[in-house]
Each structure stands twice: as C-alpha cells, then as structure tokens.
PDB file of C-alpha atoms in Angstrom:
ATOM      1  CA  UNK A   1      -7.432  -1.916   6.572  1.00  0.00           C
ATOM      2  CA  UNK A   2      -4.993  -1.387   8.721  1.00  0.00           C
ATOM      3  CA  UNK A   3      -3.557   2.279   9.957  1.00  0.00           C
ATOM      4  CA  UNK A   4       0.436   1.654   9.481  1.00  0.00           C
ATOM      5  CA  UNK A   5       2.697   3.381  12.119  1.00  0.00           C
ATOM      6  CA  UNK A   6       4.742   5.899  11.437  1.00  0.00           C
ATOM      7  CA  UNK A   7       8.147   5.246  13.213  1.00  0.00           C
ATOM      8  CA  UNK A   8      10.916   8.140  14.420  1.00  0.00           C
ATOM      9  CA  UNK A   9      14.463   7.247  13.065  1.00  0.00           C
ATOM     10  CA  UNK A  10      17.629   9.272  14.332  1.00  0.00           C
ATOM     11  CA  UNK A  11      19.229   9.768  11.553  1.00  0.00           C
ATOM     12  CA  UNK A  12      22.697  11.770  11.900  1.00  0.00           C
ATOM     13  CA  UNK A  13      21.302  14.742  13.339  1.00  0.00           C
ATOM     14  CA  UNK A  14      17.529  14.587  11.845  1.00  0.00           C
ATOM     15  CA  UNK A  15      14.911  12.406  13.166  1.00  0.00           C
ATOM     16  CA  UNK A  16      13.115  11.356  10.114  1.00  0.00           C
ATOM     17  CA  UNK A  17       9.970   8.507   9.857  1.00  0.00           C
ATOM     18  CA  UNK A  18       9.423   5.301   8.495  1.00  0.00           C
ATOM     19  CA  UNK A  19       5.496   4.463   7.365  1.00  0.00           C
ATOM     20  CA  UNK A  20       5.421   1.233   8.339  1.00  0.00           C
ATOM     21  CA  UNK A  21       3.564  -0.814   5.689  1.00  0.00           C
ATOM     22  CA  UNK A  22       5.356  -4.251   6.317  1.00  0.00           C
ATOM     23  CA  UNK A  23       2.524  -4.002   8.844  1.00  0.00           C
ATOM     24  CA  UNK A  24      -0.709  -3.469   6.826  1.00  0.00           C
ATOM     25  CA  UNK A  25      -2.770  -6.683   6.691  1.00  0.00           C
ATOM     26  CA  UNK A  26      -1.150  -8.835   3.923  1.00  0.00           C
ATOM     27  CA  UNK A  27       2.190  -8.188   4.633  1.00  0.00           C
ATOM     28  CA  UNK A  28       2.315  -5.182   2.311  1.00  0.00           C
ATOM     29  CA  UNK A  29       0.421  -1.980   0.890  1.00  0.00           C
ATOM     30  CA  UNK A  30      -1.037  -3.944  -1.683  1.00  0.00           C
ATOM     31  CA  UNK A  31      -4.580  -4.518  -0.064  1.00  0.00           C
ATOM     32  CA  UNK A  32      -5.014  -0.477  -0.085  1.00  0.00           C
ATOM     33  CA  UNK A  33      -5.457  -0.840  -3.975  1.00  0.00           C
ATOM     34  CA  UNK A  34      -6.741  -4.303  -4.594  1.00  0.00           C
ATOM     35  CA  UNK A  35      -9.629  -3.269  -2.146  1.00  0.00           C
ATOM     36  CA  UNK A  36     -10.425  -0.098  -3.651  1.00  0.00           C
ATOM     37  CA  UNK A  37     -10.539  -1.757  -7.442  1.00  0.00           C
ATOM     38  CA  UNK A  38     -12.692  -4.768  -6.282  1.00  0.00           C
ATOM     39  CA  UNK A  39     -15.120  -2.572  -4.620  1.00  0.00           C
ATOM     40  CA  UNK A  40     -15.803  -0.801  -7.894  1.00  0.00           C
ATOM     41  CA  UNK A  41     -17.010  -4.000  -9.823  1.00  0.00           C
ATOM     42  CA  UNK A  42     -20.615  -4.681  -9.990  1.00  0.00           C
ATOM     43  CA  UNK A  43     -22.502  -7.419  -8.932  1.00  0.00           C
ATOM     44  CA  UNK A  44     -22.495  -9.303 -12.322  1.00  0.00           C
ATOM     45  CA  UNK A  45     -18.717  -8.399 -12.456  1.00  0.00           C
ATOM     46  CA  UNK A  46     -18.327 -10.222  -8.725  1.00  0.00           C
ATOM     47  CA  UNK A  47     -20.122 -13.260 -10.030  1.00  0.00           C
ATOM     48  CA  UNK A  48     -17.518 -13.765 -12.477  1.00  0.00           C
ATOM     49  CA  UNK A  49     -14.942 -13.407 -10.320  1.00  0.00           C
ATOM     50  CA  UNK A  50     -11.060 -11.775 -10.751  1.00  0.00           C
ATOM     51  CA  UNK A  51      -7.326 -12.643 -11.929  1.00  0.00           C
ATOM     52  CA  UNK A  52      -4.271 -11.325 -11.225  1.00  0.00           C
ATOM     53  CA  UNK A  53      -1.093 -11.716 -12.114  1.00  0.00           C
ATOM     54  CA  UNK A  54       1.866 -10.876  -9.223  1.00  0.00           C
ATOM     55  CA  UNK A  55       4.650 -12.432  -7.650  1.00  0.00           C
ATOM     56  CA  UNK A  56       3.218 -12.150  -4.371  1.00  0.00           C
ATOM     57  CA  UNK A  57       2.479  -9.098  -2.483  1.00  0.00           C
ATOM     58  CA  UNK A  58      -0.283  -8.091  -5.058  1.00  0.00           C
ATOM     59  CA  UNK A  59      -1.128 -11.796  -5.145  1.00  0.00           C
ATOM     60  CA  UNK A  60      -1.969 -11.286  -1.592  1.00  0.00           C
ATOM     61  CA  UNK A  61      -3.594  -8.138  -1.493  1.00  0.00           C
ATOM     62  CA  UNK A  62      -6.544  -9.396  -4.143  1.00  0.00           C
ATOM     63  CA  UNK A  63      -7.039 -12.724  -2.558  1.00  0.00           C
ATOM     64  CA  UNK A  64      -7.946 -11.285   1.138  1.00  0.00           C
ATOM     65  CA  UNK A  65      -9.439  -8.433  -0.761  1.00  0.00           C
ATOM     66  CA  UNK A  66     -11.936 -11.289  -2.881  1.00  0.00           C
ATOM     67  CA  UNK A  67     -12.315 -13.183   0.146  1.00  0.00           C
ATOM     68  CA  UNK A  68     -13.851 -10.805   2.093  1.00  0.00           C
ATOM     69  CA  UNK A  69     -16.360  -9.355  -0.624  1.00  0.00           C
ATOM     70  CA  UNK A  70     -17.224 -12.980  -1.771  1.00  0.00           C
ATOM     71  CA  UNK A  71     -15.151 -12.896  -4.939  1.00  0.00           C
ATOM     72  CA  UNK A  72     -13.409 -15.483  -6.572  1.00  0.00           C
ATOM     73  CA  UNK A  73     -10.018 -14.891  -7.344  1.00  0.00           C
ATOM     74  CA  UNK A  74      -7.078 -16.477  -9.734  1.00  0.00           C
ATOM     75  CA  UNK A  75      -3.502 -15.296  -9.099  1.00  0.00           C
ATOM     76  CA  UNK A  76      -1.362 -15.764 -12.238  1.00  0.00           C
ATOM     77  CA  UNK A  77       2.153 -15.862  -9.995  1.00  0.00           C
ATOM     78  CA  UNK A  78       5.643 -17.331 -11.243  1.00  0.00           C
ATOM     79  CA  UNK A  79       7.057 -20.292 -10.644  1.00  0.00           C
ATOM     80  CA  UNK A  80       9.784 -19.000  -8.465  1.00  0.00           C
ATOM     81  CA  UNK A  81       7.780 -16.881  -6.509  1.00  0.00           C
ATOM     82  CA  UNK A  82       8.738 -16.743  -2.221  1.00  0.00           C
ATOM     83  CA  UNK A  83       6.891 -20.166  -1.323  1.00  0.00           C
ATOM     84  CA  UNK A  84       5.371 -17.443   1.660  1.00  0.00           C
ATOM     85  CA  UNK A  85       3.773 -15.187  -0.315  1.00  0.00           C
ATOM     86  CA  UNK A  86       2.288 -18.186  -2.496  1.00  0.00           C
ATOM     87  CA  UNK A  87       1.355 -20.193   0.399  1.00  0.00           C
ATOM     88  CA  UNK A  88       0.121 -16.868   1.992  1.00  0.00           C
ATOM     89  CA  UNK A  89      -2.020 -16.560  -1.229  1.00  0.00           C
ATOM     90  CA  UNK A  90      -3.317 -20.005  -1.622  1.00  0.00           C
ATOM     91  CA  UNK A  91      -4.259 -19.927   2.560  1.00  0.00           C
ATOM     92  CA  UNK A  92      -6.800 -16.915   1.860  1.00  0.00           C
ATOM     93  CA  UNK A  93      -8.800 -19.218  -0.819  1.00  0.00           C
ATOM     94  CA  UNK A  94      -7.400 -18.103  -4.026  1.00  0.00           C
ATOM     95  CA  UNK A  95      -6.180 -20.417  -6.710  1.00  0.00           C
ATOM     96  CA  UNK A  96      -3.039 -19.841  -8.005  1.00  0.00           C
ATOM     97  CA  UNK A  97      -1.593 -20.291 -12.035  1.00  0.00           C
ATOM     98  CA  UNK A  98       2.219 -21.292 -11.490  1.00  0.00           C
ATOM     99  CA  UNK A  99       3.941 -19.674 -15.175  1.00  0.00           C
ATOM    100  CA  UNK A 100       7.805 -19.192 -15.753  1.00  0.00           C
ATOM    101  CA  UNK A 101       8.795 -16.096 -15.670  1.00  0.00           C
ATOM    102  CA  UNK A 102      11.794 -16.522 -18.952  1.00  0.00           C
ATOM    103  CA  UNK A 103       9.402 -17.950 -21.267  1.00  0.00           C
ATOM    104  CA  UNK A 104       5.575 -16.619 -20.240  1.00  0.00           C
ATOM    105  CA  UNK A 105       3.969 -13.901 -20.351  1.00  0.00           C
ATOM    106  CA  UNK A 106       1.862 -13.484 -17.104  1.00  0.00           C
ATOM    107  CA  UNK A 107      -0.200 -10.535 -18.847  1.00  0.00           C
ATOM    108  CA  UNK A 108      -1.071 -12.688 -21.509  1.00  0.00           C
ATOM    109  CA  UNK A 109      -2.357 -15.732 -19.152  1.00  0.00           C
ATOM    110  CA  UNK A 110      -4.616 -14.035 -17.270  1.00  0.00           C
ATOM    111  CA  UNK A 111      -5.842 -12.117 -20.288  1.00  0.00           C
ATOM    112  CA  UNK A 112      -6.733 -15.354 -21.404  1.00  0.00           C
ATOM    113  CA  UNK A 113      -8.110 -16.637 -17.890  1.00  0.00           C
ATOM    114  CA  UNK A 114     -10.441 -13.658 -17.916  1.00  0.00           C
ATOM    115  CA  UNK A 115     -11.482 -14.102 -21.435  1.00  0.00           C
ATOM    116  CA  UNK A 116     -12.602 -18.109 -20.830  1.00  0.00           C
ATOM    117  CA  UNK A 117     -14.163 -17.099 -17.876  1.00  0.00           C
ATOM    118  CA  UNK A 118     -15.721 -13.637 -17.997  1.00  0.00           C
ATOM    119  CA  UNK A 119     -12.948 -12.174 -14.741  1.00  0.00           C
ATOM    120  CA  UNK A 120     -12.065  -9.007 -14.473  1.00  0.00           C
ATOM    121  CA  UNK A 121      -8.005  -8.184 -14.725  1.00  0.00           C
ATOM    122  CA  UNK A 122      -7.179  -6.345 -11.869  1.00  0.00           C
ATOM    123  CA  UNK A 123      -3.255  -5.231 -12.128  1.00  0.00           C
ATOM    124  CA  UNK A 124      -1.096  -4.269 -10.075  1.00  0.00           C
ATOM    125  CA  UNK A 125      -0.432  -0.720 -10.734  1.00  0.00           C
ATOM    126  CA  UNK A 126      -1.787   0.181 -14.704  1.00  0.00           C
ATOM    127  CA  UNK A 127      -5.128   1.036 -12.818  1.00  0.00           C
ATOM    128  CA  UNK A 128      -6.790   3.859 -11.408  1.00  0.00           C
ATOM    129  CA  UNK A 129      -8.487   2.677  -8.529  1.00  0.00           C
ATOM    130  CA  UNK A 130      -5.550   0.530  -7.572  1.00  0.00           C
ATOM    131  CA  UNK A 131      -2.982   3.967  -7.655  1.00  0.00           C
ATOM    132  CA  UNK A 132      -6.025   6.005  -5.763  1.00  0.00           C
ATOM    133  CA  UNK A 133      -6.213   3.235  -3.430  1.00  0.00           C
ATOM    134  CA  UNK A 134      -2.634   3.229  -2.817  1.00  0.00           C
ATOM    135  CA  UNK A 135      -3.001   6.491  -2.408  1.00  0.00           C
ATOM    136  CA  UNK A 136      -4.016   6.194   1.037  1.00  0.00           C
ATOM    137  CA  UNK A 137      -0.899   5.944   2.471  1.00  0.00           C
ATOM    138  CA  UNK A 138       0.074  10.055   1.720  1.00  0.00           C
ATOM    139  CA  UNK A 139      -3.129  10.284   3.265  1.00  0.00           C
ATOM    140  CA  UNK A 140      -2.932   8.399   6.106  1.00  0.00           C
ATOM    141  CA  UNK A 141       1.167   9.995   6.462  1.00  0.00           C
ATOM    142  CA  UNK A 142      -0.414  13.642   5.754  1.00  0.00           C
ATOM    143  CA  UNK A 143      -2.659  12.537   8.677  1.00  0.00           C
ATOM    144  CA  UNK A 144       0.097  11.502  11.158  1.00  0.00           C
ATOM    145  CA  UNK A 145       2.203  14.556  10.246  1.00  0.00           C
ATOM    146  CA  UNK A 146      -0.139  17.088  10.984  1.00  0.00           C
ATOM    147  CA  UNK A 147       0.068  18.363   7.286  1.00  0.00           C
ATOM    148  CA  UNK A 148       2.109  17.485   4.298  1.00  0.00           C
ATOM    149  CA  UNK A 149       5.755  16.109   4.405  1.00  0.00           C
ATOM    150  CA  UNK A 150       8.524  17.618   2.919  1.00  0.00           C
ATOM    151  CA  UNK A 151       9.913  14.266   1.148  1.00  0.00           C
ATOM    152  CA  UNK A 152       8.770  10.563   0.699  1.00  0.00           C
ATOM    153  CA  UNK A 153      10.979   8.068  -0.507  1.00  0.00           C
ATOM    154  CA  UNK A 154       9.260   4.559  -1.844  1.00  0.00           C
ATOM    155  CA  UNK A 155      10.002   1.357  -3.048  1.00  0.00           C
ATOM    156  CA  UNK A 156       9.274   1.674  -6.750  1.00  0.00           C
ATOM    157  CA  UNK A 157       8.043  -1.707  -9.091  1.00  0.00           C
ATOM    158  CA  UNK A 158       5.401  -0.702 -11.052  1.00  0.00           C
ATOM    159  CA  UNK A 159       5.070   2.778  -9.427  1.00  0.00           C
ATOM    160  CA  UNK A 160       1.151   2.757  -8.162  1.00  0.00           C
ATOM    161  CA  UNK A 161       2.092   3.342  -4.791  1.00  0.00           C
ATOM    162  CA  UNK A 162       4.905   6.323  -5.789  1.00  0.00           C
ATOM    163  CA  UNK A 163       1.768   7.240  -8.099  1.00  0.00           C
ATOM    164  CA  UNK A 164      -0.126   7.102  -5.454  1.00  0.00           C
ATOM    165  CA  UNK A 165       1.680   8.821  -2.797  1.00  0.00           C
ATOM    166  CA  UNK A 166       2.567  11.468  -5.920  1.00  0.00           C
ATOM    167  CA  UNK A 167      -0.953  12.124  -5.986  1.00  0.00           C
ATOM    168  CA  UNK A 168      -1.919  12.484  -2.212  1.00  0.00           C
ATOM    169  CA  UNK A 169       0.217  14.598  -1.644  1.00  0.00           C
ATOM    170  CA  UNK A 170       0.782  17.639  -4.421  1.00  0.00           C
ATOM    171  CA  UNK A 171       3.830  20.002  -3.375  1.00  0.00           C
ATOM    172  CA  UNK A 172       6.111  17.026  -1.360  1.00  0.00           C
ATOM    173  CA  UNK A 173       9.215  15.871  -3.139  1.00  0.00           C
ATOM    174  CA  UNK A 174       8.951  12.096  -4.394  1.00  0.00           C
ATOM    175  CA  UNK A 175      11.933   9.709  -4.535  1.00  0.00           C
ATOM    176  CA  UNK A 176      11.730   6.503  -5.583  1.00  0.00           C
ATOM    177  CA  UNK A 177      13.999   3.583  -5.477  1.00  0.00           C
ATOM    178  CA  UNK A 178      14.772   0.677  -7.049  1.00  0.00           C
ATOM    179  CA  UNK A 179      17.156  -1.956  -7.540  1.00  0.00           C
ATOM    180  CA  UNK A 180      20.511  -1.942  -9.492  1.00  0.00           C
ATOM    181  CA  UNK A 181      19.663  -3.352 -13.637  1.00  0.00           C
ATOM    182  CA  UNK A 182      15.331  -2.941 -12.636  1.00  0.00           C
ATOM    183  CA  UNK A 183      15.696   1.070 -12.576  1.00  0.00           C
ATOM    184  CA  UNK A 184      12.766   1.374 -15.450  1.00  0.00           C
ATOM    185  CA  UNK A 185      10.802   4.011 -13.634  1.00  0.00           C
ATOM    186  CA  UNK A 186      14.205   6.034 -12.766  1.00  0.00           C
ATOM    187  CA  UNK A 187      14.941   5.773 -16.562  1.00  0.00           C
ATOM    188  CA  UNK A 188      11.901   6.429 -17.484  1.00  0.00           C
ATOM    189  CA  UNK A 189      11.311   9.923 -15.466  1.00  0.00           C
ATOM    190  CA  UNK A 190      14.654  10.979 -17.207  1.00  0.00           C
ATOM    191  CA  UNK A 191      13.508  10.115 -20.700  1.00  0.00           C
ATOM    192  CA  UNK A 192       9.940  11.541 -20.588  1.00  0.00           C
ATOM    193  CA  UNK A 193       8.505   7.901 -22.114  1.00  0.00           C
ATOM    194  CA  UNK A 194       8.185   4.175 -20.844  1.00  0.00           C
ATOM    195  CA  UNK A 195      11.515   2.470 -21.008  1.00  0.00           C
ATOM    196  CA  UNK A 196      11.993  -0.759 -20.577  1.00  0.00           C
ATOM    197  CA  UNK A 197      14.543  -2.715 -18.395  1.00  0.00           C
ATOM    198  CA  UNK A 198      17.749  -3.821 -19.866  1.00  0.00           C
ATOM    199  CA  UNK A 199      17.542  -7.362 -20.756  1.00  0.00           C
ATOM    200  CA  UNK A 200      18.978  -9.559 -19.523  1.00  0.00           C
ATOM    201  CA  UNK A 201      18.099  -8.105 -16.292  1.00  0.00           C
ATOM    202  CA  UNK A 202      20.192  -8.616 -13.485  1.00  0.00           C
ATOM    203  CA  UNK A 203      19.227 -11.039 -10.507  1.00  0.00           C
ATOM    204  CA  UNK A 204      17.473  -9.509  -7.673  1.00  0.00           C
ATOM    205  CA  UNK A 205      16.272 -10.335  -4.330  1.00  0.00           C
ATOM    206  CA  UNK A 206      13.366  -7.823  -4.889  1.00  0.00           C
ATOM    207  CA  UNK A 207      10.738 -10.175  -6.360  1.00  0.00           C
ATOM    208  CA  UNK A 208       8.339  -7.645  -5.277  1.00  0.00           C
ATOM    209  CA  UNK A 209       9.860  -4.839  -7.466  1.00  0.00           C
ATOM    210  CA  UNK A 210      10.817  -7.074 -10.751  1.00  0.00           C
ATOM    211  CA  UNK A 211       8.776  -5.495 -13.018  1.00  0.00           C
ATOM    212  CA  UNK A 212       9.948  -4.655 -16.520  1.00  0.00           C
ATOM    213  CA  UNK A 213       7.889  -1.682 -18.240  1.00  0.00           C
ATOM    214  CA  UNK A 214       6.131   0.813 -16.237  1.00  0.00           C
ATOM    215  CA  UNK A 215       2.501   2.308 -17.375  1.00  0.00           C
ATOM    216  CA  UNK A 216       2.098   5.533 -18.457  1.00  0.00           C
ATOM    217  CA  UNK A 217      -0.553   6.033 -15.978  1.00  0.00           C
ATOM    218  CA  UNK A 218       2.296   5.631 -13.240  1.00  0.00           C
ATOM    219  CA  UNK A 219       5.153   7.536 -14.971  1.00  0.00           C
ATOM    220  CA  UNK A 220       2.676  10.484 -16.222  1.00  0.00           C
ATOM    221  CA  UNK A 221       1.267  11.024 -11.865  1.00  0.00           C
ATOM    222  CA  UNK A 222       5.014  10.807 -11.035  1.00  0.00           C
ATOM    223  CA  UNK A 223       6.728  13.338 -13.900  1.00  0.00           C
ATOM    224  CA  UNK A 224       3.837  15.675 -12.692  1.00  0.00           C
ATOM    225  CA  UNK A 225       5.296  15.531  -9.610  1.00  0.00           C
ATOM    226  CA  UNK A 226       8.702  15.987 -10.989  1.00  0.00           C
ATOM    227  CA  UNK A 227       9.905  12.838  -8.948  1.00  0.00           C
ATOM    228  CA  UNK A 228      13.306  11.345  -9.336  1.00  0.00           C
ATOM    229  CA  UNK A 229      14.378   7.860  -9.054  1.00  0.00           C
ATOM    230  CA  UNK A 230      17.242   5.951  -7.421  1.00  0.00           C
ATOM    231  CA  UNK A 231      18.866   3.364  -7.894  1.00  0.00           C
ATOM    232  CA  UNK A 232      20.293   0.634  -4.822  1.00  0.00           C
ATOM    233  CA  UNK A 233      22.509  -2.338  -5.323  1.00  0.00           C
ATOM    234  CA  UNK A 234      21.860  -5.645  -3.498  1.00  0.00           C
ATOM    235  CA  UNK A 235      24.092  -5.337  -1.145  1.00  0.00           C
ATOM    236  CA  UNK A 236      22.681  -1.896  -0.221  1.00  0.00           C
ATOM    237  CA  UNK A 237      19.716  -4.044   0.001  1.00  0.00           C
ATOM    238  CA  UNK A 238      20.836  -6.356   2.241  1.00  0.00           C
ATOM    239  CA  UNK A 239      22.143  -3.958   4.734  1.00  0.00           C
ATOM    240  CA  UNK A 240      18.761  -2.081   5.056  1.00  0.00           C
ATOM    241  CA  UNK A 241      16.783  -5.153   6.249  1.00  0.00           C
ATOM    242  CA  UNK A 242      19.678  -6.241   8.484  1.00  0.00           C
ATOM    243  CA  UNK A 243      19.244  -2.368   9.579  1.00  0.00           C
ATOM    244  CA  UNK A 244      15.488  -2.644   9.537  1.00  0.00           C
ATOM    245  CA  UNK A 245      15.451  -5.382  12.171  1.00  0.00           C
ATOM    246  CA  UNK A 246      18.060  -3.940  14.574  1.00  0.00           C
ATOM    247  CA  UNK A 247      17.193  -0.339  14.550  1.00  0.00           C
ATOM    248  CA  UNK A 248      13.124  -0.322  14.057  1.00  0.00           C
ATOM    249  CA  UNK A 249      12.450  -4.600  14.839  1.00  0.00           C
ATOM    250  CA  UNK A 250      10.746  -4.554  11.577  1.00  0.00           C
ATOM    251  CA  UNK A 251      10.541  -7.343   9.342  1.00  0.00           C
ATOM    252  CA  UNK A 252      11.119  -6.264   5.550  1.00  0.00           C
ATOM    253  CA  UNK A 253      11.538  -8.105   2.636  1.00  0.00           C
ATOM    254  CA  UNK A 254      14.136  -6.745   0.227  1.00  0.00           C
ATOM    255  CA  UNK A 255      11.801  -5.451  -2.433  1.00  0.00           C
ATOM    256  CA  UNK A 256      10.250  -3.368   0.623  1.00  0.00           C
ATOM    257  CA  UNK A 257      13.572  -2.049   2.091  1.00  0.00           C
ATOM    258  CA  UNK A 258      14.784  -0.174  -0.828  1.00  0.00           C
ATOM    259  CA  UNK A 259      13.701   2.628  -0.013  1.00  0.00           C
ATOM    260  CA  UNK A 260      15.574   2.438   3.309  1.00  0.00           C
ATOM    261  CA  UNK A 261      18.215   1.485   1.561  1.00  0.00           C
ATOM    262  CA  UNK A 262      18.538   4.515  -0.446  1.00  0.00           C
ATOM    263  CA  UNK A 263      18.550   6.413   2.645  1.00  0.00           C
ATOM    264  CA  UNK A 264      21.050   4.728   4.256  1.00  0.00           C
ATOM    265  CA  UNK A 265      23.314   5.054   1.079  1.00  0.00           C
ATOM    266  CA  UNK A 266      22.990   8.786   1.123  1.00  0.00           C
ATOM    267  CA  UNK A 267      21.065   8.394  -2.156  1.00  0.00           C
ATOM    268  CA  UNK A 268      18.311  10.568  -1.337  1.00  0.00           C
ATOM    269  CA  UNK A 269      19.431  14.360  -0.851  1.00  0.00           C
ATOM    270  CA  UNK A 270      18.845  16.232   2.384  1.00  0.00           C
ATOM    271  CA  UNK A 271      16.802  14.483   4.939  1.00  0.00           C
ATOM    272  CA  UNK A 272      14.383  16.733   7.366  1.00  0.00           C
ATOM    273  CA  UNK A 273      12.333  16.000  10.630  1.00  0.00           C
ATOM    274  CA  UNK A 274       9.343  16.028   7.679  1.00  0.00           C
ATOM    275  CA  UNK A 275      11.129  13.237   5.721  1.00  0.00           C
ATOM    276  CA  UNK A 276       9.422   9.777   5.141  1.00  0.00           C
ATOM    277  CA  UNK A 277      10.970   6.551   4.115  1.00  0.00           C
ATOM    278  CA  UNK A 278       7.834   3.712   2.853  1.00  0.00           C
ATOM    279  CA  UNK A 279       8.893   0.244   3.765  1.00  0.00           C
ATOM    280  CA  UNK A 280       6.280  -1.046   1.511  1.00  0.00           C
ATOM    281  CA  UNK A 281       6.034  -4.902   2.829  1.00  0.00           C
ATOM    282  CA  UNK A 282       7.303  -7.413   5.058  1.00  0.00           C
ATOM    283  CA  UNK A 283       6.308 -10.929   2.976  1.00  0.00           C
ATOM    284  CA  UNK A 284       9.856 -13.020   2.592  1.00  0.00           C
ATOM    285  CA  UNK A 285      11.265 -16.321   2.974  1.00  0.00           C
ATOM    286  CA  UNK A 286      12.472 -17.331   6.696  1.00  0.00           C
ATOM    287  CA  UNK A 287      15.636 -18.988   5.174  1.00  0.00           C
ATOM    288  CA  UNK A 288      16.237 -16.127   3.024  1.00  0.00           C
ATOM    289  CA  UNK A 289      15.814 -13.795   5.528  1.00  0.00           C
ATOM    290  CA  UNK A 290      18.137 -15.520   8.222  1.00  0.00           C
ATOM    291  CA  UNK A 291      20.812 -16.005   5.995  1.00  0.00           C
ATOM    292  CA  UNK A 292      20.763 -11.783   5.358  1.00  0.00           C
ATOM    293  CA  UNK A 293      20.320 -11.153   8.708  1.00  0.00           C
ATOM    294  CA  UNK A 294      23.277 -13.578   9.081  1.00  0.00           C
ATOM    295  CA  UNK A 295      25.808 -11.509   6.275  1.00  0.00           C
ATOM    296  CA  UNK A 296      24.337  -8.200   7.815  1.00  0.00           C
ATOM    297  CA  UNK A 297      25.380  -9.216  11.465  1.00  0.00           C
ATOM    298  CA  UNK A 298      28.195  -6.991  11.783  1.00  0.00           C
ATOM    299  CA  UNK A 299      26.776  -4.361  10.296  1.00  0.00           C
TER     300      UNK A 299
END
C-alpha cells in the first residue's frame, strides 16, 4: 500500500491540501478496502475465491488485492466501462463478467456467481472492512497533519471512503461531492433514509461515482458525522481535472476530481490551512482525457 502525498494548494489566500490518491497503487483508494476485506476471509473462503461487481476502480482494487494473497477473483463490470480500468483489471489476472448496465443487475450476477461457485461478494462500500479499510486515508491525512484536519472534502459514490474518512477522524467536518442528477448520498443525509437517484439519471463522466442507492452502513457513519453533500455539474467537472493537471500535474479521472471541483466552485464553505480535498483516483481513458484537457485549455 502505498502512502499518498499530501499536496499544498494556494488557494485565494489559504493554502489548503490535496491527499493524493490518484497515486495509490491501482490508480485509486480502492485497494485500501479490498485489501483489508480479503485479508479477513479464511483459508477455505480463499479457496473459493471472490466476485465483485464495479465499473473499474473497485474492479481494480480486488484483482491486485486477490493476486497478491493467491485468490481468485471475478469482476462483474459493465459493458461500457473505461476500456483502462477493464484492461487494467483483466492485466492483474482477474476475469471479468461484461453486463449492461440499463437492463442488468450487477448485484444480482455476482450473487449468482458466488452462489454456483462458493465466492465470497466483496462490495464496494456496503461492507465493514472495506469502509475501515478505506479508512486509512483520515489516518494516514491525521498522520501528515500532525493531528486532525479541520475539513475533508471527498468524492462520494457509494460513500465507504466518506464513511471511512467520517470514521477516522471524529470531530472534522465531512463534505462530500457528487455529480449533478447522482447526488443520492447528498439527498440522502437531508432525508435521514436511503434515497435513490432520480431515474432516468443523467449522463456522467464519473463512471467511478454512478452508483444509484447508498447503504445504510455508509449514510448511518456519515449522518453521525453530520456531513453534508454537494453537488458539481460536468462542466465543473471538467474544469477540475483540466485544473488538476496544470496546477498539481496530477492525473484525475472525473469521478476522482469532484471533490476538487466543489472547491473550485466555492461549493464547500470556508477553506483553512487544515482543509483537505481527496482526489480519490486517477484511472481514465487517454482519449477522454485529452479531449478535456483540450476544452479546459483556456481555463
């Protein structure tokens, strides 16, 4: 596992940080939590192997988790998933279950994978040990700090690594963002309850953050933390991995610039020198990303 940088941005007159996670092994957070689940399966559960279901970044994050413990792994991914982050997930010996994402249900393939074959599910944020092991990146920030920040803003799908954060850090503010139409979790917070996304939901660049209900496990860490959510448009988006490259030479897909983006929007409330922004992965298409870095040129 890799320790993720924390980076100084000037921002106005407060230099805030950005926790690098576009830079964790994988492309993204997502081996902090697959790793953490996987290592708490026994040996008759590791025979039998694991499947889940992801459009990429968690895809990723169980397949080099499985390789190196000797697991076998199925990814349940969509059809339209970034050919990188399936490629990505086929090159570290996983095999990959293609579905469509209008008609299937990826929780009900790989319950049915793991029924014909004895796997354990592992998902990608309604679990436990995947939030705790997400979780590591409050501790690792905490760390880096010197002690607790004031705020953390995050890329919100699911919510396991909000959860996460939520949880590793009692006391600091939590802000998480999401795109325009997939705001579930901001939704939810307000409403006390689950609530699903609007259908039909919007079109997004943020594979990474298309997810429709969030758990209660997720929403229940994050109300306890009285968290708010945000909510960015694409073209917000856009802008933050344009900014991403020029102003920190990251590479960020748009699922993982979100939170950035809310910053940049002025979506977040006051900023301090103990203010983190999570750019939560890195994995996306070279022809996507040329043609934003092409629109966000004179940015």
């Amino acid at each position: 596992m890799t320790r993720t940088p924390l980076l100084p941005l000037q921002w106005g007159e407060v230099s805030l940080w950005v926790k690098a996670e576009c830079l964790q092994q994988g492309g993204s957070f997502k081996l902090r939590g697959a790793t953490n689940r996987l290592l708490q399966l026994s040996d008759s559960e590791r025979a039998r192997g694991v499947v889940a279901f992801s459009s990429g970044n968690h895809a990723q994050g169980v397949a080099i988790a499985a390789r190196r413990l000797g697991i076998a792994a199925t990814i349940v991914m969509p059809a339209d998933a970034p050919a990188v982050k399936r490629d990505a997930t086929l090159a570290e010996g996983a095999k990959v279950v293609a579905y469509d994402r209008a008609t299937e249900s990826r929780e009900a393939i790989a319950a049915r994978i793991a029924a014909e074959e004895g796997s354990t599910v592992v998902p990608s944020f309604d679990d436990v040990d995947v939030i705790e092991g997400q979780g590591s990146v409050g501790v690792e920030i905490a760390g880096q700090l010197g002690g607790a920040p004031d705020k953390v803003v995050v890329p919100c799908g699911g919510g396991g690594l909000a959860a996460g954060i939520a949880l590793a850090l009692p006391g600091t503010e939590i802000v998480t963002a999401e795109p325009e139409g997939w705001d579930d979790m901001a939704r939810s917070l307000v409403a006390g309850a689950p609530v699903p996304v609007v259908e039909p939901a919007p079109a997004t660049l943020c594979d990474a953050l298309q997810t429709k209900l969030v758990s209660p496990l997720t929403l229940g860490a994050l109300r306890a933390a009285a968290a708010r959510g945000v909510v960015v448009t694409e073209a917000e988006i856009e802008s933050a991995v344009a900014f991403a490259m020029r102003r920190l030479r990251l590479v960020a897909e748009p699922g993982g610039a979100a939170a950035l983006a809310a910053l940049l929007a002025g979506k977040v409330g006051p900023v301090s020198e103990r203010t983190v922004v999570v750019v939560s992965g890195g994995n996306v298409d070279a022809a996507l990303y040329a043609n934003i870095l092409e629109r966000g040129a004179n940015l």
